Amino acid sequence: MTNTDLRRSDVAAIIDHTLLKPEATRADAEATVAEAARLGVFAVCLSPSMLPIDTGEQRTCVVAGFPSGKHHSLVKAAEARLAVDSGAHEVDMVIDVGAAVDGRFDEVFADVLTVREAVGDSTLLKVIIESAALLQLAGPDTVTEVCRRAEQAGAGMVKTSTGFHPAGGASVEAVRLMRAAVGDRVGVKASGGIRTAEFAAELIAAGATRLGLSSSAAVLDGFPA
């Protein structure tokens, strides 16, 4: 699929416009919300400390256990529940990547389930697996199994990356693996290092149903109106 097969509005409708830099200020968050409204994207993804914030017509998304995933499951759950109580519609949680690398998939399942139960059924839970790190350290079978366990635990989406791991962000290979693992039952969010329309189109063709972007305007400018 090329970017000419997609329209700007189609892509905007699946973008989480993202600001997760540690140095981000309240003014930066407000500017991100304003840009999201101007671009017509689906959601705004922010750090939970930015809540409460009015994102207007865009959904409010926050992260939990970010970016390492090394928080205790109960801490992730409490962080996620507080975010929902403060107005978040969606939560992107990070798994314990080391547990996945070790093959401790029951722990990954329990981690996701703990957060799922904390946020309730009305909140979309996306599970960040750090696919680049898993592919590098453990291989494709681990990516597949982690996605399956996340789905079993109640994830509404599986997500490639935080964008902060040195192993890298989204890849076409990872998205294809993740889509194959979950079929059409849950969504796949690609995030991390997506800066061009061409790459975005490749990820969508591979099976991504949501994109996490900080360069939303630049990506959207590459698609026809």
PDB file of C-alpha atoms in Angstrom:
ATOM      1  CA  MET A   1       0.000   0.000   0.000  1.00  0.00           C
ATOM      2  CA  THR A   2       1.275   3.469  -0.840  1.00  0.00           C
ATOM      3  CA  ASN A   3       0.333   6.719   0.810  1.00  0.00           C
ATOM      4  CA  THR A   4      -1.773   7.590  -2.245  1.00  0.00           C
ATOM      5  CA  ASP A   5      -4.151   4.751  -1.335  1.00  0.00           C
ATOM      6  CA  LEU A   6      -5.020   6.578   1.892  1.00  0.00           C
ATOM      7  CA  ARG A   7      -6.604   9.957   2.485  1.00  0.00           C
ATOM      8  CA  ARG A   8      -5.458  12.448   5.075  1.00  0.00           C
ATOM      9  CA  SER A   9      -8.759  12.206   6.953  1.00  0.00           C
ATOM     10  CA  ASP A  10      -8.563   8.404   7.051  1.00  0.00           C
ATOM     11  CA  VAL A  11      -5.149   8.502   8.688  1.00  0.00           C
ATOM     12  CA  ALA A  12      -6.038  11.340  11.061  1.00  0.00           C
ATOM     13  CA  ALA A  13      -8.922   9.203  12.320  1.00  0.00           C
ATOM     14  CA  ILE A  14      -6.488   6.588  13.696  1.00  0.00           C
ATOM     15  CA  ILE A  15      -3.815   8.866  15.201  1.00  0.00           C
ATOM     16  CA  ASP A  16      -3.009   9.289  18.877  1.00  0.00           C
ATOM     17  CA  HIS A  17      -1.242  12.670  18.846  1.00  0.00           C
ATOM     18  CA  THR A  18       1.421  12.169  21.485  1.00  0.00           C
ATOM     19  CA  LEU A  19       3.427  14.219  23.985  1.00  0.00           C
ATOM     20  CA  LEU A  20       5.378  12.132  26.501  1.00  0.00           C
ATOM     21  CA  LYS A  21       8.681  13.984  26.856  1.00  0.00           C
ATOM     22  CA  PRO A  22       9.802  14.178  30.501  1.00  0.00           C
ATOM     23  CA  GLU A  23      10.467  17.904  30.140  1.00  0.00           C
ATOM     24  CA  ALA A  24       7.004  18.679  28.747  1.00  0.00           C
ATOM     25  CA  THR A  25       5.227  21.529  30.488  1.00  0.00           C
ATOM     26  CA  ARG A  26       1.552  22.251  31.007  1.00  0.00           C
ATOM     27  CA  ALA A  27       1.800  24.802  28.200  1.00  0.00           C
ATOM     28  CA  ASP A  28       3.250  22.101  25.936  1.00  0.00           C
ATOM     29  CA  ALA A  29       0.314  19.841  26.740  1.00  0.00           C
ATOM     30  CA  GLU A  30      -2.199  22.572  25.973  1.00  0.00           C
ATOM     31  CA  ALA A  31      -0.418  23.257  22.674  1.00  0.00           C
ATOM     32  CA  THR A  32      -0.539  19.539  21.814  1.00  0.00           C
ATOM     33  CA  VAL A  33      -4.268  19.449  22.517  1.00  0.00           C
ATOM     34  CA  ALA A  34      -4.788  22.500  20.307  1.00  0.00           C
ATOM     35  CA  GLU A  35      -2.758  20.945  17.501  1.00  0.00           C
ATOM     36  CA  ALA A  36      -4.720  17.693  17.810  1.00  0.00           C
ATOM     37  CA  ALA A  37      -7.961  19.612  17.354  1.00  0.00           C
ATOM     38  CA  ARG A  38      -6.557  21.452  14.329  1.00  0.00           C
ATOM     39  CA  LEU A  39      -5.383  18.204  12.725  1.00  0.00           C
ATOM     40  CA  GLY A  40      -8.606  16.352  13.490  1.00  0.00           C
ATOM     41  CA  VAL A  41      -6.891  13.318  15.008  1.00  0.00           C
ATOM     42  CA  PHE A  42      -8.608  10.662  17.088  1.00  0.00           C
ATOM     43  CA  ALA A  43      -6.929  11.074  20.478  1.00  0.00           C
ATOM     44  CA  VAL A  44      -4.303  12.924  22.485  1.00  0.00           C
ATOM     45  CA  CYS A  45      -1.810  10.775  24.427  1.00  0.00           C
ATOM     46  CA  LEU A  46      -0.218  12.427  27.455  1.00  0.00           C
ATOM     47  CA  SER A  47       1.550  11.648  30.691  1.00  0.00           C
ATOM     48  CA  PRO A  48      -0.922  11.096  33.557  1.00  0.00           C
ATOM     49  CA  SER A  49       0.459  14.077  35.450  1.00  0.00           C
ATOM     50  CA  MET A  50      -1.095  16.319  32.784  1.00  0.00           C
ATOM     51  CA  LEU A  51      -4.608  15.352  33.896  1.00  0.00           C
ATOM     52  CA  PRO A  52      -7.170  16.683  34.245  1.00  0.00           C
ATOM     53  CA  ILE A  53      -7.135  18.379  30.858  1.00  0.00           C
ATOM     54  CA  ASP A  54      -9.889  19.181  28.383  1.00  0.00           C
ATOM     55  CA  THR A  55      -9.109  17.520  25.054  1.00  0.00           C
ATOM     56  CA  GLY A  56     -12.365  18.585  23.442  1.00  0.00           C
ATOM     57  CA  GLU A  57     -13.601  16.248  20.715  1.00  0.00           C
ATOM     58  CA  GLN A  58     -10.417  14.163  20.888  1.00  0.00           C
ATOM     59  CA  ARG A  59     -10.245  11.247  23.287  1.00  0.00           C
ATOM     60  CA  THR A  60      -7.841  11.467  26.199  1.00  0.00           C
ATOM     61  CA  CYS A  61      -5.193   8.768  26.400  1.00  0.00           C
ATOM     62  CA  VAL A  62      -2.550   8.352  29.112  1.00  0.00           C
ATOM     63  CA  VAL A  63       0.315   5.970  29.797  1.00  0.00           C
ATOM     64  CA  ALA A  64       0.861   3.755  32.847  1.00  0.00           C
ATOM     65  CA  GLY A  65       4.047   2.111  34.040  1.00  0.00           C
ATOM     66  CA  PHE A  66       5.841   4.282  31.522  1.00  0.00           C
ATOM     67  CA  PRO A  67       8.408   3.931  30.062  1.00  0.00           C
ATOM     68  CA  SER A  68      10.165   0.982  31.748  1.00  0.00           C
ATOM     69  CA  GLY A  69       7.240  -1.255  32.702  1.00  0.00           C
ATOM     70  CA  LYS A  70       9.174  -2.218  35.821  1.00  0.00           C
ATOM     71  CA  HIS A  71       6.548  -0.877  38.218  1.00  0.00           C
ATOM     72  CA  HIS A  72       4.643  -3.285  40.431  1.00  0.00           C
ATOM     73  CA  SER A  73       1.357  -4.326  38.846  1.00  0.00           C
ATOM     74  CA  LEU A  74      -0.620  -2.740  41.672  1.00  0.00           C
ATOM     75  CA  VAL A  75       1.193   0.559  41.098  1.00  0.00           C
ATOM     76  CA  LYS A  76       0.357   0.424  37.379  1.00  0.00           C
ATOM     77  CA  ALA A  77      -3.240  -0.361  38.266  1.00  0.00           C
ATOM     78  CA  ALA A  78      -3.500   2.514  40.738  1.00  0.00           C
ATOM     79  CA  GLU A  79      -1.915   4.928  38.245  1.00  0.00           C
ATOM     80  CA  ALA A  80      -4.304   3.800  35.524  1.00  0.00           C
ATOM     81  CA  ARG A  81      -7.382   4.004  37.773  1.00  0.00           C
ATOM     82  CA  LEU A  82      -6.450   7.499  38.932  1.00  0.00           C
ATOM     83  CA  ALA A  83      -6.046   8.552  35.298  1.00  0.00           C
ATOM     84  CA  VAL A  84      -9.489   7.216  34.413  1.00  0.00           C
ATOM     85  CA  ASP A  85     -10.997   8.995  37.416  1.00  0.00           C
ATOM     86  CA  SER A  86      -9.287  12.167  36.158  1.00  0.00           C
ATOM     87  CA  GLY A  87     -10.822  11.917  32.693  1.00  0.00           C
ATOM     88  CA  ALA A  88      -8.778   9.435  30.647  1.00  0.00           C
ATOM     89  CA  HIS A  89     -10.694   7.361  28.105  1.00  0.00           C
ATOM     90  CA  GLU A  90      -7.767   5.120  27.158  1.00  0.00           C
ATOM     91  CA  VAL A  91      -4.703   3.754  28.980  1.00  0.00           C
ATOM     92  CA  ASP A  92      -1.482   2.558  27.341  1.00  0.00           C
ATOM     93  CA  MET A  93       0.330   0.339  29.868  1.00  0.00           C
ATOM     94  CA  VAL A  94       3.864  -1.042  29.567  1.00  0.00           C
ATOM     95  CA  ILE A  95       4.499  -4.695  30.331  1.00  0.00           C
ATOM     96  CA  ASP A  96       7.505  -5.957  32.275  1.00  0.00           C
ATOM     97  CA  VAL A  97       9.657  -6.613  29.217  1.00  0.00           C
ATOM     98  CA  GLY A  98      12.141  -8.653  31.235  1.00  0.00           C
ATOM     99  CA  ALA A  99       9.396 -11.055  32.280  1.00  0.00           C
ATOM    100  CA  ALA A 100       8.544 -11.585  28.625  1.00  0.00           C
ATOM    101  CA  VAL A 101      12.197 -12.102  27.676  1.00  0.00           C
ATOM    102  CA  ASP A 102      12.443 -14.713  30.460  1.00  0.00           C
ATOM    103  CA  GLY A 103       9.352 -16.481  29.141  1.00  0.00           C
ATOM    104  CA  ARG A 104       7.364 -15.722  32.283  1.00  0.00           C
ATOM    105  CA  PHE A 105       4.188 -15.207  30.315  1.00  0.00           C
ATOM    106  CA  ASP A 106       1.869 -15.918  33.231  1.00  0.00           C
ATOM    107  CA  GLU A 107       3.325 -12.839  34.913  1.00  0.00           C
ATOM    108  CA  VAL A 108       2.720 -10.769  31.799  1.00  0.00           C
ATOM    109  CA  PHE A 109      -0.888 -12.002  31.764  1.00  0.00           C
ATOM    110  CA  ALA A 110      -1.367 -11.176  35.455  1.00  0.00           C
ATOM    111  CA  ASP A 111       0.162  -7.716  34.995  1.00  0.00           C
ATOM    112  CA  VAL A 112      -2.250  -6.840  32.201  1.00  0.00           C
ATOM    113  CA  LEU A 113      -5.216  -8.380  34.005  1.00  0.00           C
ATOM    114  CA  THR A 114      -4.512  -6.341  37.137  1.00  0.00           C
ATOM    115  CA  VAL A 115      -4.665  -3.105  35.157  1.00  0.00           C
ATOM    116  CA  ARG A 116      -7.669  -4.295  33.142  1.00  0.00           C
ATOM    117  CA  GLU A 117      -9.654  -4.935  36.307  1.00  0.00           C
ATOM    118  CA  ALA A 118      -8.624  -1.574  37.767  1.00  0.00           C
ATOM    119  CA  VAL A 119      -9.753   0.562  34.825  1.00  0.00           C
ATOM    120  CA  GLY A 120     -13.031  -1.200  34.081  1.00  0.00           C
ATOM    121  CA  ASP A 121     -14.571  -2.421  30.862  1.00  0.00           C
ATOM    122  CA  SER A 122     -15.424   1.025  29.486  1.00  0.00           C
ATOM    123  CA  THR A 123     -11.750   2.048  29.243  1.00  0.00           C
ATOM    124  CA  LEU A 124      -9.728   0.989  26.201  1.00  0.00           C
ATOM    125  CA  LEU A 125      -6.563  -0.717  27.434  1.00  0.00           C
ATOM    126  CA  LYS A 126      -3.580  -0.802  25.078  1.00  0.00           C
ATOM    127  CA  VAL A 127      -0.615  -2.985  26.046  1.00  0.00           C
ATOM    128  CA  ILE A 128       2.868  -1.802  25.076  1.00  0.00           C
ATOM    129  CA  ILE A 129       5.139  -4.794  24.485  1.00  0.00           C
ATOM    130  CA  GLU A 130       8.381  -3.099  23.277  1.00  0.00           C
ATOM    131  CA  SER A 131       8.387  -5.249  20.160  1.00  0.00           C
ATOM    132  CA  ALA A 132      11.844  -4.156  18.985  1.00  0.00           C
ATOM    133  CA  ALA A 133      13.414  -5.253  22.260  1.00  0.00           C
ATOM    134  CA  LEU A 134      11.514  -8.551  22.271  1.00  0.00           C
ATOM    135  CA  LEU A 135      12.530  -9.312  18.690  1.00  0.00           C
ATOM    136  CA  GLN A 136      16.148  -8.501  19.477  1.00  0.00           C
ATOM    137  CA  LEU A 137      16.367 -10.374  22.772  1.00  0.00           C
ATOM    138  CA  ALA A 138      13.863 -13.210  22.514  1.00  0.00           C
ATOM    139  CA  GLY A 139      12.569 -13.568  18.961  1.00  0.00           C
ATOM    140  CA  PRO A 140       9.249 -13.535  17.120  1.00  0.00           C
ATOM    141  CA  ASP A 141       7.637 -16.364  19.101  1.00  0.00           C
ATOM    142  CA  THR A 142       7.856 -14.230  22.225  1.00  0.00           C
ATOM    143  CA  VAL A 143       6.138 -11.327  20.478  1.00  0.00           C
ATOM    144  CA  THR A 144       3.364 -13.692  19.430  1.00  0.00           C
ATOM    145  CA  GLU A 145       2.896 -15.178  22.892  1.00  0.00           C
ATOM    146  CA  VAL A 146       2.928 -11.815  24.667  1.00  0.00           C
ATOM    147  CA  CYS A 147       0.234 -10.505  22.324  1.00  0.00           C
ATOM    148  CA  ARG A 148      -1.894 -13.579  22.911  1.00  0.00           C
ATOM    149  CA  ARG A 149      -1.567 -13.275  26.676  1.00  0.00           C
ATOM    150  CA  ALA A 150      -2.407  -9.564  26.535  1.00  0.00           C
ATOM    151  CA  GLU A 151      -5.532 -10.347  24.537  1.00  0.00           C
ATOM    152  CA  GLN A 152      -6.536 -13.078  26.981  1.00  0.00           C
ATOM    153  CA  ALA A 153      -6.133 -10.624  29.857  1.00  0.00           C
ATOM    154  CA  GLY A 154      -8.518  -8.142  28.270  1.00  0.00           C
ATOM    155  CA  ALA A 155      -6.386  -5.811  26.168  1.00  0.00           C
ATOM    156  CA  GLY A 156      -8.283  -3.894  23.522  1.00  0.00           C
ATOM    157  CA  MET A 157      -5.077  -3.226  21.608  1.00  0.00           C
ATOM    158  CA  VAL A 158      -1.479  -4.350  21.580  1.00  0.00           C
ATOM    159  CA  LYS A 159       1.084  -1.627  20.940  1.00  0.00           C
ATOM    160  CA  THR A 160       4.606  -1.870  19.564  1.00  0.00           C
ATOM    161  CA  SER A 161       6.655   0.565  21.585  1.00  0.00           C
ATOM    162  CA  THR A 162       7.066   3.366  24.084  1.00  0.00           C
ATOM    163  CA  GLY A 163       9.357   5.204  21.697  1.00  0.00           C
ATOM    164  CA  PHE A 164      11.927   5.450  24.497  1.00  0.00           C
ATOM    165  CA  HIS A 165      13.655   2.038  24.283  1.00  0.00           C
ATOM    166  CA  PRO A 166      17.121   1.997  22.673  1.00  0.00           C
ATOM    167  CA  ALA A 167      16.184  -1.130  20.676  1.00  0.00           C
ATOM    168  CA  GLY A 168      13.886   1.035  18.555  1.00  0.00           C
ATOM    169  CA  GLY A 169      10.251   1.670  17.822  1.00  0.00           C
ATOM    170  CA  ALA A 170       7.665   0.343  15.396  1.00  0.00           C
ATOM    171  CA  SER A 171       8.528  -1.917  12.481  1.00  0.00           C
ATOM    172  CA  VAL A 172       6.548  -3.552   9.707  1.00  0.00           C
ATOM    173  CA  GLU A 173       7.791  -6.953  10.875  1.00  0.00           C
ATOM    174  CA  ALA A 174       6.507  -6.379  14.409  1.00  0.00           C
ATOM    175  CA  VAL A 175       3.117  -5.123  13.282  1.00  0.00           C
ATOM    176  CA  ARG A 176       2.650  -8.147  11.008  1.00  0.00           C
ATOM    177  CA  LEU A 177       3.558 -10.512  13.854  1.00  0.00           C
ATOM    178  CA  MET A 178       1.230  -8.755  16.264  1.00  0.00           C
ATOM    179  CA  ARG A 179      -1.663  -8.725  13.809  1.00  0.00           C
ATOM    180  CA  ALA A 180      -1.172 -12.428  13.104  1.00  0.00           C
ATOM    181  CA  ALA A 181      -1.177 -13.152  16.833  1.00  0.00           C
ATOM    182  CA  VAL A 182      -4.453 -11.375  17.623  1.00  0.00           C
ATOM    183  CA  GLY A 183      -6.266 -11.693  14.312  1.00  0.00           C
ATOM    184  CA  ASP A 184      -9.037  -9.148  13.941  1.00  0.00           C
ATOM    185  CA  ARG A 185     -10.146  -9.529  17.558  1.00  0.00           C
ATOM    186  CA  VAL A 186      -8.185  -6.589  18.982  1.00  0.00           C
ATOM    187  CA  GLY A 187      -6.404  -3.572  17.557  1.00  0.00           C
ATOM    188  CA  VAL A 188      -2.714  -3.056  16.852  1.00  0.00           C
ATOM    189  CA  LYS A 189      -1.122   0.298  17.603  1.00  0.00           C
ATOM    190  CA  ALA A 190       2.184   1.182  15.964  1.00  0.00           C
ATOM    191  CA  SER A 191       4.267   3.807  17.719  1.00  0.00           C
ATOM    192  CA  GLY A 192       7.849   4.946  17.958  1.00  0.00           C
ATOM    193  CA  GLY A 193       9.862   6.501  15.147  1.00  0.00           C
ATOM    194  CA  ILE A 194       6.992   7.054  12.692  1.00  0.00           C
ATOM    195  CA  ARG A 195       7.879  10.306  10.973  1.00  0.00           C
ATOM    196  CA  THR A 196       6.856   9.918   7.326  1.00  0.00           C
ATOM    197  CA  ALA A 197       3.653   9.189   5.445  1.00  0.00           C
ATOM    198  CA  GLU A 198       5.376   6.348   3.592  1.00  0.00           C
ATOM    199  CA  PHE A 199       6.277   4.519   6.801  1.00  0.00           C
ATOM    200  CA  ALA A 200       2.839   5.152   8.266  1.00  0.00           C
ATOM    201  CA  ALA A 201       1.221   3.659   5.148  1.00  0.00           C
ATOM    202  CA  GLU A 202       3.449   0.585   5.361  1.00  0.00           C
ATOM    203  CA  LEU A 203       2.460   0.027   8.990  1.00  0.00           C
ATOM    204  CA  ILE A 204      -1.234   0.412   8.190  1.00  0.00           C
ATOM    205  CA  ALA A 205      -0.876  -2.077   5.348  1.00  0.00           C
ATOM    206  CA  ALA A 206       0.829  -4.487   7.766  1.00  0.00           C
ATOM    207  CA  GLY A 207      -2.164  -4.345  10.103  1.00  0.00           C
ATOM    208  CA  ALA A 208      -1.892  -1.280  12.311  1.00  0.00           C
ATOM    209  CA  THR A 209      -5.271   0.173  13.278  1.00  0.00           C
ATOM    210  CA  ARG A 210      -3.895   3.021  15.386  1.00  0.00           C
ATOM    211  CA  LEU A 211      -0.747   5.136  15.099  1.00  0.00           C
ATOM    212  CA  GLY A 212       1.030   6.869  17.971  1.00  0.00           C
ATOM    213  CA  LEU A 213       2.706   9.967  16.552  1.00  0.00           C
ATOM    214  CA  SER A 214       4.430  13.056  17.846  1.00  0.00           C
ATOM    215  CA  SER A 215       5.068  14.187  14.245  1.00  0.00           C
ATOM    216  CA  SER A 216       1.404  13.984  13.270  1.00  0.00           C
ATOM    217  CA  ALA A 217       1.363  17.114  11.110  1.00  0.00           C
ATOM    218  CA  ALA A 218       4.388  16.060   9.063  1.00  0.00           C
ATOM    219  CA  VAL A 219       2.978  12.571   8.509  1.00  0.00           C
ATOM    220  CA  LEU A 220      -0.475  13.824   7.556  1.00  0.00           C
ATOM    221  CA  ASP A 221       1.013  16.317   5.092  1.00  0.00           C
ATOM    222  CA  GLY A 222       2.192  13.328   3.077  1.00  0.00           C
ATOM    223  CA  PHE A 223      -1.336  12.114   2.382  1.00  0.00           C
ATOM    224  CA  PRO A 224      -3.713  13.621  -0.155  1.00  0.00           C
ATOM    225  CA  ALA A 225      -6.611  15.659   1.171  1.00  0.00           C
TER     226      ALA A 225
END
